[in-house]
Amino acid sequence: MSSFTFQFQTFESLPKLAWCATFCEGDPVVRVQHGSGVETTGLSFFEGAWDGDFGTGDFLDSLTCAGSGGQASPDRVQFCSPTHTLERLFSLRAGNKLYVSNSLVFVLVTAEDDVDVNYPFYHHDFASVIDGIDKYVRAVPTRRGKKLEQYYHCNFAVLSDLSVKVQRKNNRAAFSNYSEYETFLRSSVLSLCANAVDPRRRRTYKPLATVSSGYDSPAAAAL
């Protein structure tokens, strides 16, 4: 099989950061439909920002990733999910095709499938990540009897036979004191913001913070 490549197609009607990659077994061309806010190069695409130099496209190795994307290599396509757990990636295998997306609705519509109205546990399954990144429900059923896989806080590779190999995110070594933790948070925020406003981007972002009654969001806003 030839090396994987991407074929990009932008749709102004899509949410700006939505994307869906379609694989067909035996075909090295991966078709990626996406909104206008997704950054694309010849062999990669990304929505959002990460704590690295935008020009290097090194989001797969990021410790802090506020977004998602994919990168093609000769024998695989690697996908990167956010490091936070408010969002995840989805995949759905149907016959000789595999669909990967950052949107539940987008992946189901592209695969011409839907949720199963007789399955009562979607709410529980989609919220199960609160039990931990190693304990959430990995797959839910669809109307057509397929398995919709979900991927939190991980990278994964799609190989030529459309099999999926999950890879753990890079993890920082344990902090020895609070000062190390604070330094890491500050440097991560600075790197993330620098990536988000990089002039090489088609679209840049200003930092935004929300504040709730907990202690973590005021701390993040202060940083």
PDB file of C-alpha atoms in Angstrom:
ATOM      1  CA  MET A   1       0.000   0.000   0.000  1.00  0.00           C
ATOM      2  CA  SER A   2       1.218   3.531  -0.802  1.00  0.00           C
ATOM      3  CA  SER A   3       1.890   6.073   1.935  1.00  0.00           C
ATOM      4  CA  PHE A   4      -1.109   7.708   3.575  1.00  0.00           C
ATOM      5  CA  THR A   5      -2.054  11.172   2.354  1.00  0.00           C
ATOM      6  CA  PHE A   6      -4.870  13.582   3.180  1.00  0.00           C
ATOM      7  CA  GLN A   7      -7.425  15.059   0.821  1.00  0.00           C
ATOM      8  CA  PHE A   8      -8.976  18.104   2.499  1.00  0.00           C
ATOM      9  CA  GLN A   9     -12.378  19.602   1.801  1.00  0.00           C
ATOM     10  CA  THR A  10     -13.549  22.748   3.590  1.00  0.00           C
ATOM     11  CA  PHE A  11     -17.235  23.389   4.216  1.00  0.00           C
ATOM     12  CA  GLU A  12     -18.321  26.842   5.383  1.00  0.00           C
ATOM     13  CA  SER A  13     -21.601  25.326   6.577  1.00  0.00           C
ATOM     14  CA  LEU A  14     -19.838  23.155   9.176  1.00  0.00           C
ATOM     15  CA  PRO A  15     -18.957  24.308  12.691  1.00  0.00           C
ATOM     16  CA  LYS A  16     -15.571  25.987  12.238  1.00  0.00           C
ATOM     17  CA  LEU A  17     -13.564  23.446  14.261  1.00  0.00           C
ATOM     18  CA  ALA A  18     -15.393  20.259  13.249  1.00  0.00           C
ATOM     19  CA  TRP A  19     -13.625  17.574  11.216  1.00  0.00           C
ATOM     20  CA  CYS A  20     -14.237  14.018  10.059  1.00  0.00           C
ATOM     21  CA  ALA A  21     -11.660  11.720   8.413  1.00  0.00           C
ATOM     22  CA  THR A  22     -12.870   8.867   6.189  1.00  0.00           C
ATOM     23  CA  PHE A  23     -10.660   5.824   5.560  1.00  0.00           C
ATOM     24  CA  CYS A  24     -11.380   3.175   2.925  1.00  0.00           C
ATOM     25  CA  GLU A  25      -9.457  -0.086   3.250  1.00  0.00           C
ATOM     26  CA  GLY A  26      -6.833  -0.387   0.524  1.00  0.00           C
ATOM     27  CA  ASP A  27      -6.966   3.339  -0.305  1.00  0.00           C
ATOM     28  CA  PRO A  28      -4.058   5.478   1.003  1.00  0.00           C
ATOM     29  CA  VAL A  29      -6.028   8.705   0.508  1.00  0.00           C
ATOM     30  CA  VAL A  30      -7.816   9.780   3.692  1.00  0.00           C
ATOM     31  CA  ARG A  31     -10.611  12.246   2.959  1.00  0.00           C
ATOM     32  CA  VAL A  32     -10.984  14.932   5.625  1.00  0.00           C
ATOM     33  CA  GLN A  33     -14.066  17.142   5.624  1.00  0.00           C
ATOM     34  CA  HIS A  34     -13.728  20.089   7.980  1.00  0.00           C
ATOM     35  CA  GLY A  35     -14.859  23.547   9.015  1.00  0.00           C
ATOM     36  CA  SER A  36     -13.022  26.727   8.112  1.00  0.00           C
ATOM     37  CA  GLY A  37     -11.168  26.963  11.443  1.00  0.00           C
ATOM     38  CA  VAL A  38      -9.202  23.728  11.031  1.00  0.00           C
ATOM     39  CA  GLU A  39      -5.533  24.329  10.185  1.00  0.00           C
ATOM     40  CA  THR A  40      -4.238  22.036   7.418  1.00  0.00           C
ATOM     41  CA  THR A  41      -0.868  21.199   5.895  1.00  0.00           C
ATOM     42  CA  GLY A  42       0.029  18.489   3.413  1.00  0.00           C
ATOM     43  CA  LEU A  43       0.317  15.717   6.001  1.00  0.00           C
ATOM     44  CA  SER A  44      -1.446  17.069   9.086  1.00  0.00           C
ATOM     45  CA  PHE A  45      -4.428  19.023  10.373  1.00  0.00           C
ATOM     46  CA  PHE A  46      -5.377  20.483  13.734  1.00  0.00           C
ATOM     47  CA  GLU A  47      -8.099  22.489  15.430  1.00  0.00           C
ATOM     48  CA  GLY A  48      -7.292  24.495  18.550  1.00  0.00           C
ATOM     49  CA  ALA A  49      -3.874  24.966  20.135  1.00  0.00           C
ATOM     50  CA  TRP A  50      -1.186  23.065  22.015  1.00  0.00           C
ATOM     51  CA  ASP A  51       1.848  23.889  24.171  1.00  0.00           C
ATOM     52  CA  GLY A  52       4.427  23.799  21.389  1.00  0.00           C
ATOM     53  CA  ASP A  53       5.708  25.712  18.401  1.00  0.00           C
ATOM     54  CA  PHE A  54       2.919  25.943  15.853  1.00  0.00           C
ATOM     55  CA  GLY A  55       5.359  25.716  12.956  1.00  0.00           C
ATOM     56  CA  THR A  56       6.719  22.315  13.981  1.00  0.00           C
ATOM     57  CA  GLY A  57       3.303  20.647  14.112  1.00  0.00           C
ATOM     58  CA  ASP A  58       4.402  18.603  17.129  1.00  0.00           C
ATOM     59  CA  PHE A  59       0.936  18.285  18.696  1.00  0.00           C
ATOM     60  CA  LEU A  60       1.227  14.500  19.040  1.00  0.00           C
ATOM     61  CA  ASP A  61       3.930  14.998  21.699  1.00  0.00           C
ATOM     62  CA  SER A  62       2.200  17.816  23.580  1.00  0.00           C
ATOM     63  CA  LEU A  63       1.658  17.732  27.333  1.00  0.00           C
ATOM     64  CA  THR A  64      -1.162  20.273  27.123  1.00  0.00           C
ATOM     65  CA  CYS A  65      -3.442  20.030  24.131  1.00  0.00           C
ATOM     66  CA  ALA A  66      -6.580  22.164  23.780  1.00  0.00           C
ATOM     67  CA  GLY A  67      -7.780  20.713  20.512  1.00  0.00           C
ATOM     68  CA  SER A  68      -7.413  17.706  18.216  1.00  0.00           C
ATOM     69  CA  GLY A  69      -5.955  16.669  14.897  1.00  0.00           C
ATOM     70  CA  GLY A  70      -4.260  14.063  12.757  1.00  0.00           C
ATOM     71  CA  GLN A  71      -0.881  13.429  11.155  1.00  0.00           C
ATOM     72  CA  ALA A  72      -0.125  11.060   8.273  1.00  0.00           C
ATOM     73  CA  SER A  73       2.988   8.912   7.912  1.00  0.00           C
ATOM     74  CA  PRO A  74       3.814   6.129   5.447  1.00  0.00           C
ATOM     75  CA  ASP A  75       2.199   3.278   7.389  1.00  0.00           C
ATOM     76  CA  ARG A  76      -0.335   4.983   9.665  1.00  0.00           C
ATOM     77  CA  VAL A  77      -2.352   8.053  10.527  1.00  0.00           C
ATOM     78  CA  GLN A  78      -1.997   9.208  14.118  1.00  0.00           C
ATOM     79  CA  PHE A  79      -4.720  11.143  15.875  1.00  0.00           C
ATOM     80  CA  CYS A  80      -4.417  13.387  18.915  1.00  0.00           C
ATOM     81  CA  SER A  81      -7.288  13.968  21.341  1.00  0.00           C
ATOM     82  CA  PRO A  82      -7.352  16.837  23.867  1.00  0.00           C
ATOM     83  CA  THR A  83      -5.522  16.360  27.156  1.00  0.00           C
ATOM     84  CA  HIS A  84      -8.565  17.658  29.024  1.00  0.00           C
ATOM     85  CA  THR A  85     -11.683  15.471  29.352  1.00  0.00           C
ATOM     86  CA  LEU A  86     -14.370  17.904  28.223  1.00  0.00           C
ATOM     87  CA  GLU A  87     -13.957  16.637  24.654  1.00  0.00           C
ATOM     88  CA  ARG A  88     -12.924  13.383  22.981  1.00  0.00           C
ATOM     89  CA  LEU A  89     -12.558  11.749  19.579  1.00  0.00           C
ATOM     90  CA  PHE A  90     -14.854   9.163  18.026  1.00  0.00           C
ATOM     91  CA  SER A  91     -14.363   6.346  15.524  1.00  0.00           C
ATOM     92  CA  LEU A  92     -16.878   4.129  13.773  1.00  0.00           C
ATOM     93  CA  ARG A  93     -16.085   1.133  11.549  1.00  0.00           C
ATOM     94  CA  ALA A  94     -18.662   0.248   8.890  1.00  0.00           C
ATOM     95  CA  GLY A  95     -17.702  -2.434   6.370  1.00  0.00           C
ATOM     96  CA  ASN A  96     -14.472  -1.445   4.608  1.00  0.00           C
ATOM     97  CA  LYS A  97     -14.612   2.128   5.900  1.00  0.00           C
ATOM     98  CA  LEU A  98     -13.539   3.777   9.127  1.00  0.00           C
ATOM     99  CA  TYR A  99     -14.661   7.225  10.230  1.00  0.00           C
ATOM    100  CA  VAL A 100     -12.812   9.339  12.810  1.00  0.00           C
ATOM    101  CA  SER A 101     -14.114  12.674  14.060  1.00  0.00           C
ATOM    102  CA  ASN A 102     -14.084  15.171  16.907  1.00  0.00           C
ATOM    103  CA  SER A 103     -17.875  15.426  16.623  1.00  0.00           C
ATOM    104  CA  LEU A 104     -20.436  12.795  17.631  1.00  0.00           C
ATOM    105  CA  VAL A 105     -23.040  14.117  15.200  1.00  0.00           C
ATOM    106  CA  PHE A 106     -20.555  14.519  12.335  1.00  0.00           C
ATOM    107  CA  VAL A 107     -19.233  10.947  12.550  1.00  0.00           C
ATOM    108  CA  LEU A 108     -22.736   9.455  12.708  1.00  0.00           C
ATOM    109  CA  VAL A 109     -24.055  11.509   9.786  1.00  0.00           C
ATOM    110  CA  THR A 110     -20.988  10.782   7.630  1.00  0.00           C
ATOM    111  CA  ALA A 111     -21.328   7.050   8.317  1.00  0.00           C
ATOM    112  CA  GLU A 112     -25.082   7.236   7.588  1.00  0.00           C
ATOM    113  CA  ASP A 113     -25.831   5.940  11.075  1.00  0.00           C
ATOM    114  CA  ASP A 114     -27.499   7.261  14.209  1.00  0.00           C
ATOM    115  CA  VAL A 115     -27.943   6.632  17.907  1.00  0.00           C
ATOM    116  CA  ASP A 116     -30.084   3.674  18.945  1.00  0.00           C
ATOM    117  CA  VAL A 117     -33.251   5.076  20.513  1.00  0.00           C
ATOM    118  CA  ASN A 118     -33.710   1.782  22.375  1.00  0.00           C
ATOM    119  CA  TYR A 119     -30.361   2.046  24.163  1.00  0.00           C
ATOM    120  CA  PRO A 120     -30.948   3.746  27.546  1.00  0.00           C
ATOM    121  CA  PHE A 121     -27.367   4.267  28.759  1.00  0.00           C
ATOM    122  CA  TYR A 122     -25.863   6.940  26.474  1.00  0.00           C
ATOM    123  CA  HIS A 123     -25.959   9.581  29.181  1.00  0.00           C
ATOM    124  CA  HIS A 124     -24.175   7.293  31.625  1.00  0.00           C
ATOM    125  CA  ASP A 125     -21.626   6.069  29.076  1.00  0.00           C
ATOM    126  CA  PHE A 126     -20.700   9.515  27.762  1.00  0.00           C
ATOM    127  CA  ALA A 127     -20.278  10.818  31.313  1.00  0.00           C
ATOM    128  CA  SER A 128     -18.315   7.793  32.543  1.00  0.00           C
ATOM    129  CA  VAL A 129     -14.974   9.585  32.106  1.00  0.00           C
ATOM    130  CA  ILE A 130     -15.635  11.126  35.536  1.00  0.00           C
ATOM    131  CA  ASP A 131     -14.583   7.688  36.852  1.00  0.00           C
ATOM    132  CA  GLY A 132     -11.111   8.229  35.372  1.00  0.00           C
ATOM    133  CA  ILE A 133      -9.329   8.114  32.020  1.00  0.00           C
ATOM    134  CA  ASP A 134      -8.742   4.368  32.393  1.00  0.00           C
ATOM    135  CA  LYS A 135     -12.294   3.502  33.464  1.00  0.00           C
ATOM    136  CA  TYR A 136     -14.686   5.174  31.023  1.00  0.00           C
ATOM    137  CA  VAL A 137     -16.977   3.192  28.706  1.00  0.00           C
ATOM    138  CA  ARG A 138     -15.015   2.704  25.477  1.00  0.00           C
ATOM    139  CA  ALA A 139     -17.822   1.993  23.024  1.00  0.00           C
ATOM    140  CA  VAL A 140     -21.569   2.472  22.624  1.00  0.00           C
ATOM    141  CA  PRO A 141     -23.969   0.883  20.109  1.00  0.00           C
ATOM    142  CA  THR A 142     -25.443   2.637  17.075  1.00  0.00           C
ATOM    143  CA  ARG A 143     -28.777   2.222  15.315  1.00  0.00           C
ATOM    144  CA  ARG A 144     -27.166   0.003  12.657  1.00  0.00           C
ATOM    145  CA  GLY A 145     -25.607  -2.274  15.259  1.00  0.00           C
ATOM    146  CA  LYS A 146     -22.074  -0.849  14.958  1.00  0.00           C
ATOM    147  CA  LYS A 147     -19.730   0.153  17.773  1.00  0.00           C
ATOM    148  CA  LEU A 148     -19.027   3.830  18.234  1.00  0.00           C
ATOM    149  CA  GLU A 149     -15.655   4.067  19.986  1.00  0.00           C
ATOM    150  CA  GLN A 150     -14.677   7.079  22.069  1.00  0.00           C
ATOM    151  CA  TYR A 151     -11.143   8.178  22.952  1.00  0.00           C
ATOM    152  CA  TYR A 152     -10.326  10.455  25.879  1.00  0.00           C
ATOM    153  CA  HIS A 153      -6.860  11.788  26.748  1.00  0.00           C
ATOM    154  CA  CYS A 154      -4.919   9.592  24.337  1.00  0.00           C
ATOM    155  CA  ASN A 155      -3.390   9.373  20.906  1.00  0.00           C
ATOM    156  CA  PHE A 156      -4.210   6.532  18.541  1.00  0.00           C
ATOM    157  CA  ALA A 157      -2.982   5.251  15.202  1.00  0.00           C
ATOM    158  CA  VAL A 158      -5.043   3.892  12.304  1.00  0.00           C
ATOM    159  CA  LEU A 159      -3.097   1.293  10.313  1.00  0.00           C
ATOM    160  CA  SER A 160      -3.522   0.188   6.699  1.00  0.00           C
ATOM    161  CA  ASP A 161      -5.966  -2.584   7.659  1.00  0.00           C
ATOM    162  CA  LEU A 162      -8.006   0.068   9.550  1.00  0.00           C
ATOM    163  CA  SER A 163      -7.103  -1.419  12.926  1.00  0.00           C
ATOM    164  CA  VAL A 164      -6.698   1.105  15.737  1.00  0.00           C
ATOM    165  CA  LYS A 165      -3.761   1.159  18.136  1.00  0.00           C
ATOM    166  CA  VAL A 166      -4.265   3.355  21.212  1.00  0.00           C
ATOM    167  CA  GLN A 167      -1.219   5.157  22.596  1.00  0.00           C
ATOM    168  CA  ARG A 168      -0.882   6.890  25.940  1.00  0.00           C
ATOM    169  CA  LYS A 169      -0.209  10.605  26.057  1.00  0.00           C
ATOM    170  CA  ASN A 170       3.203  11.861  27.110  1.00  0.00           C
ATOM    171  CA  ASN A 171       3.204  12.451  30.857  1.00  0.00           C
ATOM    172  CA  ARG A 172       5.383  14.800  32.826  1.00  0.00           C
ATOM    173  CA  ALA A 173       7.426  13.349  35.678  1.00  0.00           C
ATOM    174  CA  ALA A 174       5.851  13.696  39.119  1.00  0.00           C
ATOM    175  CA  PHE A 175       6.244  17.079  40.815  1.00  0.00           C
ATOM    176  CA  SER A 176       8.550  17.116  43.828  1.00  0.00           C
ATOM    177  CA  ASN A 177       7.076  20.322  45.263  1.00  0.00           C
ATOM    178  CA  TYR A 178       4.416  22.965  44.706  1.00  0.00           C
ATOM    179  CA  SER A 179       6.833  25.376  43.044  1.00  0.00           C
ATOM    180  CA  GLU A 180       7.487  22.865  40.249  1.00  0.00           C
ATOM    181  CA  TYR A 181       3.747  22.464  39.762  1.00  0.00           C
ATOM    182  CA  GLU A 182       3.182  26.229  39.555  1.00  0.00           C
ATOM    183  CA  THR A 183       6.080  26.649  37.124  1.00  0.00           C
ATOM    184  CA  PHE A 184       4.665  23.911  34.908  1.00  0.00           C
ATOM    185  CA  LEU A 185       1.212  25.544  34.879  1.00  0.00           C
ATOM    186  CA  ARG A 186       2.627  28.964  34.035  1.00  0.00           C
ATOM    187  CA  SER A 187       4.878  27.675  31.256  1.00  0.00           C
ATOM    188  CA  SER A 188       2.054  25.568  29.795  1.00  0.00           C
ATOM    189  CA  VAL A 189      -0.319  28.535  29.692  1.00  0.00           C
ATOM    190  CA  LEU A 190       2.337  30.734  28.071  1.00  0.00           C
ATOM    191  CA  SER A 191       3.185  28.118  25.445  1.00  0.00           C
ATOM    192  CA  LEU A 192      -0.477  27.408  24.722  1.00  0.00           C
ATOM    193  CA  CYS A 193      -1.267  31.110  24.276  1.00  0.00           C
ATOM    194  CA  ALA A 194       1.789  31.645  22.069  1.00  0.00           C
ATOM    195  CA  ASN A 195       0.640  28.797  19.834  1.00  0.00           C
ATOM    196  CA  ALA A 196      -2.889  30.208  19.684  1.00  0.00           C
ATOM    197  CA  VAL A 197      -1.746  33.635  18.437  1.00  0.00           C
ATOM    198  CA  ASP A 198       1.038  32.443  16.143  1.00  0.00           C
ATOM    199  CA  PRO A 199       1.009  34.671  13.009  1.00  0.00           C
ATOM    200  CA  ARG A 200       1.509  31.629  10.755  1.00  0.00           C
ATOM    201  CA  ARG A 201      -2.023  30.524  11.580  1.00  0.00           C
ATOM    202  CA  ARG A 202      -4.978  31.209   9.325  1.00  0.00           C
ATOM    203  CA  ARG A 203      -7.023  31.789  12.471  1.00  0.00           C
ATOM    204  CA  THR A 204      -5.739  32.996  15.829  1.00  0.00           C
ATOM    205  CA  TYR A 205      -7.356  32.840  19.274  1.00  0.00           C
ATOM    206  CA  LYS A 206      -7.409  35.072  22.318  1.00  0.00           C
ATOM    207  CA  PRO A 207      -7.313  33.365  25.733  1.00  0.00           C
ATOM    208  CA  LEU A 208     -10.662  33.072  27.488  1.00  0.00           C
ATOM    209  CA  ALA A 209     -11.339  31.982  31.058  1.00  0.00           C
ATOM    210  CA  THR A 210     -14.569  31.077  32.798  1.00  0.00           C
ATOM    211  CA  VAL A 211     -15.119  31.244  36.549  1.00  0.00           C
ATOM    212  CA  SER A 212     -17.327  28.926  38.590  1.00  0.00           C
ATOM    213  CA  SER A 213     -17.730  28.403  42.332  1.00  0.00           C
ATOM    214  CA  GLY A 214     -14.862  25.923  42.525  1.00  0.00           C
ATOM    215  CA  TYR A 215     -11.238  26.772  43.265  1.00  0.00           C
ATOM    216  CA  ASP A 216      -9.729  25.510  39.997  1.00  0.00           C
ATOM    217  CA  SER A 217     -11.327  27.907  37.513  1.00  0.00           C
ATOM    218  CA  PRO A 218     -10.378  31.106  39.453  1.00  0.00           C
ATOM    219  CA  ALA A 219      -6.805  29.750  39.637  1.00  0.00           C
ATOM    220  CA  ALA A 220      -6.800  29.102  35.877  1.00  0.00           C
ATOM    221  CA  ALA A 221      -8.230  32.587  35.233  1.00  0.00           C
ATOM    222  CA  ALA A 222      -5.504  34.148  37.396  1.00  0.00           C
ATOM    223  CA  LEU A 223      -2.804  32.280  35.475  1.00  0.00           C
TER     224      LEU A 223
END
